Amino acid sequence: MTDDIRLDTCVTPTSAPGGPPPGTPHADALALCRPVRAVAELAALLNVPVGVAGALVADLRDAGWVETRKPKELTDDAVVSVALLRRVKERLENANVS
């Protein structure tokens, strides 16, 4: 994984035309980025190691098909709300982790 792409890096698709060839891991990753995903989520959904997901994201970013950004810092209490914590809890409970 590149230094600027971490587990919690947020990935969103751009409006750039084209895309990776259908049926490739890159195309699968791009399809899962709508509306936004963390690299760790992509790894889980693609069933690949986090390093592989990070490499896919780096390739997609270099091609202009996705944008990456650091997640918000959660050190400010105003950022962490009860609603956010409930959504995180629900998603964790619903995650199909094997």
Short mmCIF file of N, CA, C and O in Angstrom, two decimals:
data_model
loop_
_atom_site.label_atom_id
_atom_site.label_comp_id
_atom_site.label_asym_id
_atom_site.label_seq_id
_atom_site.Cartn_x
_atom_site.Cartn_y
_atom_site.Cartn_z
N MET A 1 0.85 -1.16 0.00
CA MET A 1 0.00 0.00 0.00
C MET A 1 0.89 1.23 0.00
O MET A 1 1.91 1.25 0.67
N THR A 2 0.49 2.27 -0.71
CA THR A 2 1.29 3.49 -0.74
C THR A 2 1.13 4.22 0.59
O THR A 2 0.17 4.01 1.32
N ASP A 3 2.07 5.08 0.90
CA ASP A 3 2.09 5.77 2.19
C ASP A 3 0.85 6.63 2.43
O ASP A 3 0.44 6.80 3.57
N ASP A 4 0.28 7.19 1.39
CA ASP A 4 -0.86 8.07 1.59
C ASP A 4 -2.20 7.34 1.53
O ASP A 4 -3.25 7.94 1.74
N ILE A 5 -2.20 6.06 1.27
CA ILE A 5 -3.42 5.27 1.27
C ILE A 5 -3.39 4.35 2.48
O ILE A 5 -2.52 3.51 2.59
N ARG A 6 -4.35 4.59 3.38
CA ARG A 6 -4.41 3.83 4.63
C ARG A 6 -5.71 3.04 4.67
O ARG A 6 -6.56 3.17 3.78
N LEU A 7 -5.88 2.25 5.70
CA LEU A 7 -7.10 1.48 5.89
C LEU A 7 -8.34 2.35 5.85
O LEU A 7 -9.38 1.96 5.30
N ASP A 8 -8.25 3.54 6.42
CA ASP A 8 -9.41 4.41 6.54
C ASP A 8 -9.48 5.50 5.48
O ASP A 8 -10.30 6.41 5.58
N THR A 9 -8.64 5.40 4.46
CA THR A 9 -8.70 6.36 3.36
C THR A 9 -10.04 6.23 2.66
O THR A 9 -10.49 5.12 2.35
N CYS A 10 -10.70 7.35 2.42
CA CYS A 10 -12.00 7.37 1.74
C CYS A 10 -11.78 7.42 0.24
O CYS A 10 -10.97 8.19 -0.26
N VAL A 11 -12.55 6.60 -0.48
CA VAL A 11 -12.41 6.49 -1.93
C VAL A 11 -13.75 6.80 -2.58
O VAL A 11 -14.77 6.20 -2.22
N THR A 12 -13.76 7.75 -3.51
CA THR A 12 -14.98 8.10 -4.25
C THR A 12 -14.68 8.13 -5.74
O THR A 12 -13.59 8.54 -6.15
N PRO A 13 -15.64 7.70 -6.55
CA PRO A 13 -15.42 7.74 -8.00
C PRO A 13 -15.46 9.17 -8.52
O PRO A 13 -16.11 10.03 -7.93
N THR A 14 -14.75 9.40 -9.59
CA THR A 14 -14.80 10.71 -10.26
C THR A 14 -15.77 10.60 -11.43
O THR A 14 -16.32 9.54 -11.69
N SER A 15 -15.93 11.67 -12.14
CA SER A 15 -16.79 11.63 -13.33
C SER A 15 -15.95 11.45 -14.59
O SER A 15 -16.43 11.71 -15.69
N ALA A 16 -14.71 10.98 -14.42
CA ALA A 16 -13.84 10.77 -15.58
C ALA A 16 -14.45 9.72 -16.50
O ALA A 16 -15.00 8.72 -16.04
N PRO A 17 -14.37 9.94 -17.80
CA PRO A 17 -14.92 8.97 -18.74
C PRO A 17 -14.11 7.67 -18.76
O PRO A 17 -12.96 7.64 -18.35
N GLY A 18 -14.75 6.64 -19.25
CA GLY A 18 -14.07 5.36 -19.38
C GLY A 18 -13.98 4.66 -18.05
O GLY A 18 -14.75 4.92 -17.13
N GLY A 19 -13.06 3.76 -17.97
CA GLY A 19 -12.87 3.00 -16.75
C GLY A 19 -12.10 1.74 -17.08
O GLY A 19 -11.81 1.45 -18.24
N PRO A 20 -11.78 0.99 -16.07
CA PRO A 20 -11.03 -0.26 -16.30
C PRO A 20 -11.91 -1.26 -17.04
O PRO A 20 -13.14 -1.18 -16.99
N PRO A 21 -11.29 -2.22 -17.71
CA PRO A 21 -12.06 -3.22 -18.44
C PRO A 21 -12.99 -4.00 -17.50
O PRO A 21 -12.60 -4.35 -16.39
N PRO A 22 -14.23 -4.24 -17.94
CA PRO A 22 -15.17 -4.99 -17.11
C PRO A 22 -14.62 -6.36 -16.74
O PRO A 22 -13.87 -6.98 -17.50
N GLY A 23 -14.98 -6.82 -15.55
CA GLY A 23 -14.56 -8.14 -15.11
C GLY A 23 -13.18 -8.18 -14.49
O GLY A 23 -12.72 -9.23 -14.07
N THR A 24 -12.52 -7.04 -14.39
CA THR A 24 -11.19 -6.98 -13.77
C THR A 24 -11.33 -6.57 -12.31
O THR A 24 -12.34 -5.96 -11.93
N PRO A 25 -10.34 -6.88 -11.49
CA PRO A 25 -10.40 -6.42 -10.09
C PRO A 25 -10.54 -4.90 -9.97
O PRO A 25 -11.22 -4.41 -9.09
N HIS A 26 -9.93 -4.17 -10.89
CA HIS A 26 -10.03 -2.70 -10.87
C HIS A 26 -11.47 -2.26 -11.11
O HIS A 26 -11.97 -1.36 -10.44
N ALA A 27 -12.14 -2.89 -12.07
CA ALA A 27 -13.54 -2.54 -12.36
C ALA A 27 -14.43 -2.90 -11.18
O ALA A 27 -15.34 -2.15 -10.82
N ASP A 28 -14.17 -4.05 -10.57
CA ASP A 28 -14.95 -4.45 -9.39
C ASP A 28 -14.78 -3.45 -8.26
O ASP A 28 -15.75 -3.07 -7.60
N ALA A 29 -13.55 -3.02 -8.02
CA ALA A 29 -13.28 -2.05 -6.95
C ALA A 29 -13.97 -0.73 -7.25
O ALA A 29 -14.59 -0.13 -6.37
N LEU A 30 -13.88 -0.27 -8.49
CA LEU A 30 -14.51 1.00 -8.86
C LEU A 30 -16.02 0.94 -8.65
O LEU A 30 -16.62 1.87 -8.13
N ALA A 31 -16.64 -0.17 -9.01
CA ALA A 31 -18.08 -0.31 -8.85
C ALA A 31 -18.50 -0.25 -7.38
O ALA A 31 -19.59 0.22 -7.06
N LEU A 32 -17.63 -0.70 -6.49
CA LEU A 32 -17.95 -0.71 -5.06
C LEU A 32 -17.72 0.64 -4.38
O LEU A 32 -18.09 0.81 -3.22
N CYS A 33 -17.11 1.57 -5.08
CA CYS A 33 -16.78 2.87 -4.48
C CYS A 33 -17.94 3.85 -4.48
O CYS A 33 -17.76 4.98 -4.06
N ARG A 34 -19.08 3.45 -4.95
CA ARG A 34 -20.22 4.37 -5.01
C ARG A 34 -21.07 4.21 -3.77
O ARG A 34 -21.49 3.10 -3.49
N PRO A 35 -21.38 5.22 -3.02
CA PRO A 35 -20.92 6.59 -3.19
C PRO A 35 -19.53 6.82 -2.60
O PRO A 35 -18.77 7.61 -3.13
N VAL A 36 -19.19 6.16 -1.51
CA VAL A 36 -17.86 6.30 -0.93
C VAL A 36 -17.57 5.05 -0.09
O VAL A 36 -18.46 4.47 0.50
N ARG A 37 -16.32 4.62 -0.11
CA ARG A 37 -15.89 3.46 0.68
C ARG A 37 -14.51 3.73 1.26
O ARG A 37 -13.72 4.46 0.69
N ALA A 38 -14.25 3.07 2.36
CA ALA A 38 -12.90 3.07 2.93
C ALA A 38 -12.14 1.90 2.31
O ALA A 38 -12.73 0.91 1.87
N VAL A 39 -10.84 2.02 2.26
CA VAL A 39 -10.00 0.97 1.68
C VAL A 39 -10.25 -0.36 2.41
O VAL A 39 -10.34 -1.41 1.78
N ALA A 40 -10.40 -0.32 3.72
CA ALA A 40 -10.66 -1.55 4.47
C ALA A 40 -11.97 -2.20 4.04
O ALA A 40 -12.06 -3.43 3.94
N GLU A 41 -12.98 -1.38 3.78
CA GLU A 41 -14.26 -1.92 3.31
C GLU A 41 -14.09 -2.58 1.95
O GLU A 41 -14.65 -3.66 1.70
N LEU A 42 -13.37 -1.92 1.06
CA LEU A 42 -13.13 -2.50 -0.27
C LEU A 42 -12.43 -3.85 -0.16
O LEU A 42 -12.80 -4.80 -0.85
N ALA A 43 -11.44 -3.92 0.70
CA ALA A 43 -10.72 -5.19 0.88
C ALA A 43 -11.68 -6.29 1.32
O ALA A 43 -11.64 -7.40 0.79
N ALA A 44 -12.54 -5.97 2.27
CA ALA A 44 -13.49 -6.97 2.76
C ALA A 44 -14.48 -7.37 1.68
O ALA A 44 -14.77 -8.56 1.49
N LEU A 45 -15.01 -6.39 0.96
CA LEU A 45 -16.01 -6.68 -0.08
C LEU A 45 -15.41 -7.44 -1.26
O LEU A 45 -16.10 -8.27 -1.88
N LEU A 46 -14.15 -7.15 -1.58
CA LEU A 46 -13.48 -7.84 -2.69
C LEU A 46 -12.84 -9.15 -2.24
O LEU A 46 -12.35 -9.91 -3.08
N ASN A 47 -12.80 -9.37 -0.92
CA ASN A 47 -12.17 -10.56 -0.36
C ASN A 47 -10.69 -10.66 -0.77
O ASN A 47 -10.22 -11.69 -1.23
N VAL A 48 -10.00 -9.52 -0.62
CA VAL A 48 -8.56 -9.45 -0.92
C VAL A 48 -7.85 -8.84 0.28
O VAL A 48 -8.47 -8.15 1.09
N PRO A 49 -6.55 -9.05 0.40
CA PRO A 49 -5.80 -8.39 1.48
C PRO A 49 -5.86 -6.87 1.33
O PRO A 49 -6.02 -6.34 0.23
N VAL A 50 -5.73 -6.18 2.45
CA VAL A 50 -5.80 -4.71 2.45
C VAL A 50 -4.75 -4.11 1.53
O VAL A 50 -5.01 -3.13 0.85
N GLY A 51 -3.57 -4.70 1.48
CA GLY A 51 -2.51 -4.19 0.61
C GLY A 51 -2.91 -4.24 -0.86
O GLY A 51 -2.60 -3.33 -1.63
N VAL A 52 -3.60 -5.29 -1.24
CA VAL A 52 -4.08 -5.42 -2.62
C VAL A 52 -5.14 -4.36 -2.90
O VAL A 52 -5.12 -3.70 -3.95
N ALA A 53 -6.06 -4.17 -1.96
CA ALA A 53 -7.08 -3.14 -2.14
C ALA A 53 -6.43 -1.76 -2.26
O ALA A 53 -6.84 -0.94 -3.10
N GLY A 54 -5.42 -1.50 -1.45
CA GLY A 54 -4.71 -0.23 -1.52
C GLY A 54 -4.04 -0.02 -2.87
O GLY A 54 -4.06 1.07 -3.43
N ALA A 55 -3.47 -1.09 -3.40
CA ALA A 55 -2.82 -1.00 -4.73
C ALA A 55 -3.86 -0.74 -5.82
O ALA A 55 -3.61 0.05 -6.74
N LEU A 56 -5.01 -1.40 -5.72
CA LEU A 56 -6.08 -1.16 -6.70
C LEU A 56 -6.54 0.30 -6.65
O LEU A 56 -6.71 0.94 -7.69
N VAL A 57 -6.71 0.81 -5.44
CA VAL A 57 -7.12 2.20 -5.27
C VAL A 57 -6.07 3.15 -5.83
O VAL A 57 -6.40 4.12 -6.52
N ALA A 58 -4.80 2.87 -5.57
CA ALA A 58 -3.73 3.72 -6.10
C ALA A 58 -3.75 3.72 -7.63
O ALA A 58 -3.61 4.78 -8.25
N ASP A 59 -3.94 2.56 -8.23
CA ASP A 59 -4.02 2.48 -9.70
C ASP A 59 -5.22 3.27 -10.22
O ASP A 59 -5.10 4.01 -11.21
N LEU A 60 -6.37 3.11 -9.58
CA LEU A 60 -7.58 3.82 -10.01
C LEU A 60 -7.41 5.33 -9.86
O LEU A 60 -7.84 6.10 -10.72
N ARG A 61 -6.76 5.74 -8.78
CA ARG A 61 -6.52 7.17 -8.57
C ARG A 61 -5.56 7.71 -9.62
O ARG A 61 -5.79 8.78 -10.18
N ASP A 62 -4.49 6.97 -9.89
CA ASP A 62 -3.52 7.42 -10.88
C ASP A 62 -4.15 7.54 -12.27
O ASP A 62 -3.73 8.38 -13.06
N ALA A 63 -5.15 6.71 -12.54
CA ALA A 63 -5.84 6.76 -13.83
C ALA A 63 -6.93 7.84 -13.86
O ALA A 63 -7.50 8.12 -14.91
N GLY A 64 -7.21 8.45 -12.69
CA GLY A 64 -8.20 9.52 -12.63
C GLY A 64 -9.63 9.04 -12.42
O GLY A 64 -10.56 9.83 -12.54
N TRP A 65 -9.83 7.77 -12.08
CA TRP A 65 -11.18 7.24 -11.92
C TRP A 65 -11.71 7.34 -10.50
O TRP A 65 -12.90 7.20 -10.28
N VAL A 66 -10.83 7.56 -9.52
CA VAL A 66 -11.28 7.78 -8.14
C VAL A 66 -10.47 8.90 -7.51
O VAL A 66 -9.37 9.23 -7.98
N GLU A 67 -11.04 9.47 -6.47
CA GLU A 67 -10.33 10.43 -5.64
C GLU A 67 -10.19 9.82 -4.25
O GLU A 67 -11.07 9.06 -3.82
N THR A 68 -9.12 10.13 -3.58
CA THR A 68 -8.92 9.64 -2.22
C THR A 68 -8.77 10.84 -1.29
O THR A 68 -8.29 11.90 -1.69
N ARG A 69 -9.24 10.64 -0.07
CA ARG A 69 -9.06 11.69 0.94
C ARG A 69 -8.96 11.04 2.31
O ARG A 69 -9.47 9.95 2.53
N LYS A 70 -8.29 11.73 3.18
CA LYS A 70 -8.16 11.26 4.55
C LYS A 70 -9.53 11.38 5.22
O LYS A 70 -10.27 12.32 4.94
N PRO A 71 -9.84 10.46 6.12
CA PRO A 71 -11.10 10.60 6.84
C PRO A 71 -11.03 11.75 7.83
O PRO A 71 -9.95 12.22 8.18
N LYS A 72 -12.20 12.19 8.29
CA LYS A 72 -12.23 13.25 9.29
C LYS A 72 -11.61 12.75 10.58
O LYS A 72 -11.77 11.59 10.95
N GLU A 73 -10.91 13.62 11.23
CA GLU A 73 -10.35 13.28 12.54
C GLU A 73 -11.50 13.26 13.54
O GLU A 73 -12.33 14.16 13.57
N LEU A 74 -11.55 12.23 14.32
CA LEU A 74 -12.65 12.08 15.26
C LEU A 74 -12.28 12.55 16.66
O LEU A 74 -12.87 12.14 17.64
N THR A 75 -11.32 13.46 16.73
CA THR A 75 -10.91 13.97 18.04
C THR A 75 -11.82 15.09 18.52
O THR A 75 -11.87 15.38 19.70
N ASP A 76 -12.58 15.68 17.61
CA ASP A 76 -13.52 16.73 17.96
C ASP A 76 -14.86 16.08 18.30
O ASP A 76 -15.45 15.38 17.48
N ASP A 77 -15.36 16.28 19.50
CA ASP A 77 -16.61 15.67 19.93
C ASP A 77 -17.78 16.06 19.03
O ASP A 77 -18.77 15.33 18.94
N ALA A 78 -17.70 17.19 18.36
CA ALA A 78 -18.79 17.62 17.50
C ALA A 78 -18.92 16.72 16.27
O ALA A 78 -19.97 16.65 15.65
N VAL A 79 -17.83 16.05 15.88
CA VAL A 79 -17.85 15.20 14.70
C VAL A 79 -18.51 13.86 15.00
O VAL A 79 -19.20 13.29 14.18
N VAL A 80 -18.32 13.35 16.20
CA VAL A 80 -18.87 12.04 16.59
C VAL A 80 -20.22 12.26 17.24
O VAL A 80 -20.32 12.81 18.32
N SER A 81 -21.26 11.81 16.55
CA SER A 81 -22.60 11.95 17.08
C SER A 81 -23.15 10.58 17.46
O SER A 81 -22.63 9.55 17.03
N VAL A 82 -24.20 10.59 18.21
CA VAL A 82 -24.85 9.34 18.57
C VAL A 82 -25.36 8.64 17.31
O VAL A 82 -25.24 7.43 17.17
N ALA A 83 -25.89 9.41 16.37
CA ALA A 83 -26.39 8.82 15.11
C ALA A 83 -25.27 8.12 14.35
O ALA A 83 -25.46 7.03 13.82
N LEU A 84 -24.09 8.74 14.31
CA LEU A 84 -22.96 8.13 13.63
C LEU A 84 -22.57 6.83 14.32
O LEU A 84 -22.37 5.81 13.67
N LEU A 85 -22.48 6.85 15.62
CA LEU A 85 -22.12 5.64 16.35
C LEU A 85 -23.15 4.53 16.15
O LEU A 85 -22.79 3.36 16.02
N ARG A 86 -24.42 4.88 16.08
CA ARG A 86 -25.46 3.87 15.81
C ARG A 86 -25.29 3.27 14.43
O ARG A 86 -25.45 2.06 14.24
N ARG A 87 -25.00 4.12 13.43
CA ARG A 87 -24.81 3.60 12.06
C ARG A 87 -23.61 2.67 12.01
O ARG A 87 -23.66 1.61 11.38
N VAL A 88 -22.53 3.04 12.67
CA VAL A 88 -21.34 2.19 12.70
C VAL A 88 -21.68 0.87 13.36
O VAL A 88 -21.34 -0.21 12.86
N LYS A 89 -22.37 0.92 14.48
CA LYS A 89 -22.76 -0.30 15.20
C LYS A 89 -23.62 -1.20 14.31
O LYS A 89 -23.40 -2.41 14.23
N GLU A 90 -24.62 -0.60 13.64
CA GLU A 90 -25.49 -1.39 12.75
C GLU A 90 -24.71 -2.05 11.63
O GLU A 90 -24.91 -3.22 11.32
N ARG A 91 -23.81 -1.30 11.02
CA ARG A 91 -23.03 -1.86 9.91
C ARG A 91 -22.11 -2.98 10.38
O ARG A 91 -21.92 -3.97 9.69
N LEU A 92 -21.54 -2.81 11.55
CA LEU A 92 -20.68 -3.86 12.09
C LEU A 92 -21.51 -5.11 12.41
O LEU A 92 -21.07 -6.23 12.16
N GLU A 93 -22.69 -4.92 12.95
CA GLU A 93 -23.55 -6.06 13.25
C GLU A 93 -24.03 -6.77 11.98
O GLU A 93 -24.21 -7.99 11.98
N ASN A 94 -24.22 -6.01 10.91
CA ASN A 94 -24.72 -6.57 9.67
C ASN A 94 -23.61 -7.07 8.74
O ASN A 94 -23.90 -7.66 7.70
N ALA A 95 -22.37 -6.79 9.10
CA ALA A 95 -21.25 -7.20 8.24
C ALA A 95 -21.17 -8.72 8.20
O ALA A 95 -21.31 -9.39 9.20
N ASN A 96 -20.96 -9.22 7.03
CA ASN A 96 -20.83 -10.66 6.84
C ASN A 96 -19.35 -11.01 6.89
O ASN A 96 -18.69 -11.15 5.88
N VAL A 97 -18.84 -11.12 8.10
CA VAL A 97 -17.42 -11.39 8.30
C VAL A 97 -17.26 -12.88 8.53
O VAL A 97 -17.89 -13.46 9.39
N SER A 98 -16.38 -13.49 7.72
CA SER A 98 -16.17 -14.93 7.90
C SER A 98 -14.79 -15.21 8.41
O SER A 98 -13.95 -14.43 8.51
#
